[in-house]
Short mmCIF file of C-alpha atoms and ligand atoms in Angstrom, two decimals:
data_model
loop_
_atom_site.label_atom_id
_atom_site.label_comp_id
_atom_site.label_asym_id
_atom_site.label_seq_id
_atom_site.Cartn_x
_atom_site.Cartn_y
_atom_site.Cartn_z
CA UNK F 1 91.23 -3.76 106.48
CA UNK F 2 89.71 -2.35 103.30
CA UNK F 3 86.39 -0.47 103.39
CA UNK F 4 84.50 -1.83 106.36
CA UNK F 5 82.19 -4.72 105.59
CA UNK F 6 80.19 -6.56 108.21
CA UNK F 7 79.77 -10.31 108.49
CA UNK F 8 76.77 -11.45 110.50
CA UNK F 9 77.04 -14.98 111.88
CA UNK F 10 73.82 -16.41 113.26
CA UNK F 11 71.90 -19.63 113.76
CA UNK F 12 68.10 -19.43 113.58
CA UNK F 13 65.39 -22.08 113.73
CA UNK F 14 62.08 -22.34 111.85
CA UNK F 15 60.49 -19.35 113.62
CA UNK F 16 63.74 -17.37 113.17
CA UNK F 17 64.33 -17.68 116.90
CA UNK F 18 67.93 -17.37 118.08
CA UNK F 19 67.79 -17.54 121.87
CA UNK F 20 65.82 -18.40 125.01
CA UNK F 21 66.43 -17.29 128.59
CA UNK F 22 69.81 -15.78 127.68
CA UNK F 23 71.05 -19.00 126.10
CA UNK F 24 71.02 -20.83 122.80
CA UNK F 25 67.88 -22.99 122.38
CA UNK F 26 69.94 -25.91 121.02
CA UNK F 27 73.31 -27.58 121.32
CA UNK F 28 74.86 -27.95 117.87
CA UNK F 29 78.55 -28.82 118.19
CA UNK F 30 79.17 -28.73 114.46
CA UNK F 31 77.65 -25.27 114.21
CA UNK F 32 79.83 -24.06 117.10
CA UNK F 33 82.84 -25.45 115.21
CA UNK F 34 81.78 -23.55 112.06
CA UNK F 35 81.30 -20.38 114.12
CA UNK F 36 84.77 -20.69 115.61
CA UNK F 37 86.41 -21.36 112.27
CA UNK F 38 84.70 -18.62 110.27
CA UNK F 39 85.21 -15.96 112.95
CA UNK F 40 88.83 -16.92 113.70
CA UNK F 41 90.35 -17.63 110.27
CA UNK F 42 92.44 -14.94 108.59
CA UNK F 43 94.41 -14.93 105.35
CA UNK F 44 97.10 -12.76 106.96
CA UNK F 45 98.54 -14.46 110.05
CA UNK F 46 99.58 -11.04 111.40
CA UNK F 47 95.95 -9.89 111.58
CA UNK F 48 92.95 -10.84 113.69
CA UNK F 49 89.23 -10.64 113.15
CA UNK F 50 86.93 -8.60 115.36
CA UNK F 51 83.78 -9.98 116.97
CA UNK F 52 81.15 -7.40 117.96
CA UNK F 53 78.44 -8.52 120.37
CA UNK F 54 75.83 -7.16 122.77
CA UNK F 55 76.10 -7.45 126.54
CA UNK F 56 73.67 -10.39 126.83
CA UNK F 57 75.54 -12.37 124.19
CA UNK F 58 78.81 -11.67 126.04
CA UNK F 59 77.25 -12.89 129.29
CA UNK F 60 75.83 -15.98 127.54
CA UNK F 61 79.36 -17.20 126.74
CA UNK F 62 80.60 -19.49 129.52
CA UNK F 63 83.23 -17.59 131.57
CA UNK F 64 86.00 -20.02 130.66
CA UNK F 65 85.43 -19.35 126.93
CA UNK F 66 85.39 -15.56 127.05
CA UNK F 67 86.84 -13.46 125.64
CA UNK F 68 86.60 -15.52 122.46
CA UNK F 69 90.19 -16.54 121.84
CA UNK F 70 92.23 -15.37 118.87
CA UNK F 71 89.71 -12.64 118.07
CA UNK F 72 89.40 -8.99 119.15
CA UNK F 73 86.27 -8.89 121.34
CA UNK F 74 84.11 -5.75 121.38
CA UNK F 75 81.09 -5.68 123.69
CA UNK F 76 78.32 -3.15 123.16
CA UNK F 77 76.87 -1.86 126.41
CA UNK F 78 75.77 1.38 127.99
CA UNK F 79 76.07 -0.09 131.49
CA UNK F 80 79.19 -2.27 131.65
CA UNK F 81 82.47 -0.56 132.55
CA UNK F 82 86.11 -1.69 132.40
CA UNK F 83 85.80 -3.29 135.84
CA UNK F 84 83.23 -5.77 134.50
CA UNK F 85 85.30 -7.22 131.65
CA UNK F 86 88.85 -8.57 131.24
CA UNK F 87 91.55 -6.06 130.20
CA UNK F 88 91.77 -7.29 126.62
CA UNK F 89 88.04 -6.75 125.96
CA UNK F 90 86.89 -3.50 124.37
CA UNK F 91 83.63 -1.82 125.33
CA UNK F 92 81.60 0.46 123.05
CA UNK F 93 78.48 2.45 123.92
CA UNK F 94 77.05 2.54 120.38
CA UNK F 95 77.46 0.54 117.18
CA UNK F 96 79.16 3.54 115.55
CA UNK F 97 81.62 3.75 118.47
CA UNK F 98 82.43 0.09 117.89
CA UNK F 99 83.04 0.75 114.18
CA UNK F 100 85.25 3.77 115.02
CA UNK F 101 87.21 1.57 117.40
CA UNK F 102 87.72 -1.00 114.63
CA UNK F 103 88.76 1.81 112.29
CA UNK F 104 91.44 2.90 114.77
CA UNK F 105 92.87 -0.67 114.74
CA UNK F 106 92.76 -0.76 110.94
CA UNK F 107 96.09 -2.34 110.02
CA UNK F 108 95.76 -5.16 112.56
CA UNK F 109 92.22 -6.24 111.62
CA UNK F 110 91.08 -8.46 108.75
CA UNK F 111 87.31 -9.01 109.04
CA UNK F 112 84.49 -7.78 111.27
CA UNK F 113 81.99 -10.34 112.57
CA UNK F 114 78.73 -9.35 114.22
CA UNK F 115 77.71 -12.20 116.51
CA UNK F 116 74.45 -11.06 118.16
CA UNK F 117 72.07 -10.57 119.74
CA UNK F 118 68.95 -9.23 118.11
CA UNK F 119 69.56 -5.47 118.25
CA UNK F 120 73.17 -5.84 117.17
CA UNK F 121 72.11 -7.96 114.20
CA UNK F 122 69.54 -5.28 113.48
CA UNK F 123 72.19 -2.54 113.50
CA UNK F 124 74.40 -4.54 111.11
CA UNK F 125 71.65 -5.66 108.73
CA UNK F 126 69.86 -2.31 108.47
CA UNK F 127 72.90 -0.01 108.72
CA UNK F 128 74.87 1.57 105.90
CA UNK F 129 77.74 -0.91 105.72
CA UNK F 130 77.98 -3.69 103.16
CA UNK F 131 76.90 -6.83 104.98
CA UNK F 132 77.16 -10.58 104.51
CA UNK F 133 75.05 -12.99 106.56
CA UNK F 134 76.20 -16.50 107.38
CA UNK F 135 72.93 -18.09 108.48
CA UNK F 136 72.80 -21.56 109.96
CA UNK F 137 69.22 -22.57 109.22
CA UNK F 138 68.24 -24.89 112.04
CA UNK F 139 65.52 -27.10 110.53
CA UNK F 140 63.45 -27.58 113.67
CA UNK F 141 61.05 -25.83 116.05
CA UNK F 142 62.41 -24.43 119.32
CA UNK F 143 60.74 -22.16 121.85
CA UNK F 144 62.56 -18.81 121.66
CA UNK F 145 62.30 -15.34 123.19
CA UNK F 146 64.86 -13.65 120.93
CA UNK F 147 64.58 -13.47 117.14
CA UNK F 148 66.62 -12.55 114.08
CA UNK F 149 65.19 -9.56 112.16
CA UNK F 150 63.64 -10.62 108.86
CA UNK F 151 66.13 -11.06 106.01
CA UNK F 152 64.53 -8.96 103.28
CA UNK F 153 65.35 -10.76 100.04
CA UNK F 154 64.87 -7.48 98.13
CA UNK F 155 67.90 -6.16 100.02
CA UNK F 156 69.90 -9.33 100.64
CA UNK F 157 70.78 -11.72 97.81
CA UNK F 158 71.39 -15.38 98.51
CA UNK F 159 74.82 -16.24 97.09
CA UNK F 160 76.62 -19.49 96.37
CA UNK F 161 78.44 -20.56 99.49
CA UNK F 162 82.07 -19.42 99.38
CA UNK F 163 84.61 -22.26 99.61
CA UNK F 164 85.02 -21.60 103.36
CA UNK F 165 81.35 -22.51 103.96
CA UNK F 166 80.17 -26.14 103.78
CA UNK F 167 77.13 -26.81 101.57
CA UNK F 168 76.09 -30.10 103.14
CA UNK F 169 73.33 -30.69 105.65
CA UNK F 170 74.58 -31.33 109.20
CA UNK F 171 72.91 -33.26 111.98
CA UNK F 172 73.65 -32.76 115.68
CA UNK F 173 71.61 -34.28 118.52
CA UNK F 174 68.91 -35.21 116.00
CA UNK F 175 68.62 -31.62 114.73
CA UNK F 176 69.46 -30.87 111.10
CA UNK F 177 70.91 -27.60 109.85
CA UNK F 178 72.60 -26.17 106.80
CA UNK F 179 74.38 -22.90 106.15
CA UNK F 180 73.18 -20.27 103.69
CA UNK F 181 74.92 -17.04 102.81
CA UNK F 182 73.34 -13.70 101.91
CA UNK F 183 74.97 -10.51 100.78
CA UNK F 184 73.88 -6.88 100.76
CA UNK F 185 76.05 -4.95 98.34
CA UNK F 186 74.57 -1.48 98.61
CA UNK F 187 72.34 0.28 101.08
N1 LIG C 201 71.52 -18.18 117.62
C1 LIG C 201 72.54 -17.35 117.54
O1 LIG C 201 73.29 -17.34 116.55
C2 LIG C 201 72.79 -16.37 118.66
C3 LIG C 201 73.86 -15.47 118.59
C4 LIG C 201 74.03 -14.57 119.63
C5 LIG C 201 73.17 -14.59 120.72
N2 LIG C 201 72.16 -15.49 120.75
C6 LIG C 201 71.20 -15.51 121.85
O2 LIG C 201 70.53 -14.27 121.88
C7 LIG C 201 70.28 -13.90 123.24
C8 LIG C 201 71.01 -12.61 123.56
O3 LIG C 201 70.62 -11.61 122.65
P1 LIG C 201 69.80 -10.30 123.08
O4 LIG C 201 69.20 -9.75 121.85
O5 LIG C 201 68.94 -10.62 124.25
O6 LIG C 201 70.93 -9.37 123.66
P2 LIG C 201 72.29 -8.71 123.11
O7 LIG C 201 72.03 -7.96 121.86
O8 LIG C 201 73.38 -9.69 123.13
O9 LIG C 201 72.55 -7.68 124.30
C9 LIG C 201 71.66 -6.62 124.53
C10 LIG C 201 72.39 -5.57 125.33
O10 LIG C 201 73.57 -5.19 124.63
C11 LIG C 201 73.73 -3.80 124.67
N3 LIG C 201 73.53 -3.29 123.32
C12 LIG C 201 72.95 -3.90 122.27
N4 LIG C 201 72.99 -3.10 121.17
C13 LIG C 201 73.60 -1.98 121.55
C14 LIG C 201 73.96 -0.78 120.88
N5 LIG C 201 73.68 -0.57 119.57
N6 LIG C 201 74.59 0.19 121.59
C15 LIG C 201 74.88 -0.02 122.90
N7 LIG C 201 74.57 -1.12 123.59
C16 LIG C 201 73.95 -2.08 122.92
C17 LIG C 201 72.71 -3.30 125.65
O11 LIG C 201 73.35 -3.40 126.93
P3 LIG C 201 73.12 -2.32 128.10
O12 LIG C 201 71.80 -2.68 128.70
O13 LIG C 201 74.27 -2.53 129.01
O14 LIG C 201 73.13 -0.99 127.44
C18 LIG C 201 71.59 -4.30 125.52
O15 LIG C 201 70.77 -4.39 126.66
C19 LIG C 201 70.75 -15.07 124.08
O16 LIG C 201 69.67 -15.97 124.25
C20 LIG C 201 71.83 -15.68 123.21
O17 LIG C 201 72.07 -17.04 123.52
C21 LIG C 201 71.94 -16.38 119.74
#
């Protein structure tokens, strides 16, 4: 891993909502497939990517799908202990602790993905690390109780989608979405 850079992966609807009652407000199979691909793919087959998530996001993943396979899972929590999570899952009490943990794994890690929820996105987007946002813009209204912090376009620049990110509009269960990418170069 070179100098740490964060990659936020998030899907948000018209009101920038991301969740309701501890779950996703929608079921978008093609977005789940994009999430899996972008967070799992590495150029170096010897390395893995890290996914950093909050406790509620961890708990929102169906038990049979967690930890997320092929990725190093780090869960942020001040209350969970080793007895609450499988052996191959790392716990961190602060975002900085999570970043120090990633630093200690340096040669085995390729990219760092921040996968929610709201306060973890907040830490990534407003912290001092370079940050890229992969935003699936869900073009519909859903009732939500959890929201993505505002993407300040004075800080984040919309970039052309890299070749790994489709530019087309998707439709799943009657809901359309497309993926946009933002980058923050300096803090
Ligand atoms: N649309 C999307 O792309 C997307 C992605 C992810 C999640 N979601 C949705 O968002 C909701 C979950 O998000 P959420 O915001 O409620 O919760 P969350 O961020 O996943 O989890 C919150 C908990 O994580 C721990 N935590 C968070 N930041 C921390 C930090 N900096 N240091 C230490 N601990 C930290 C705390 O646990 P303790 O109380 O144990 O300290 C906190 O109570 C669900 O509805 C989920 O489906 C949507």
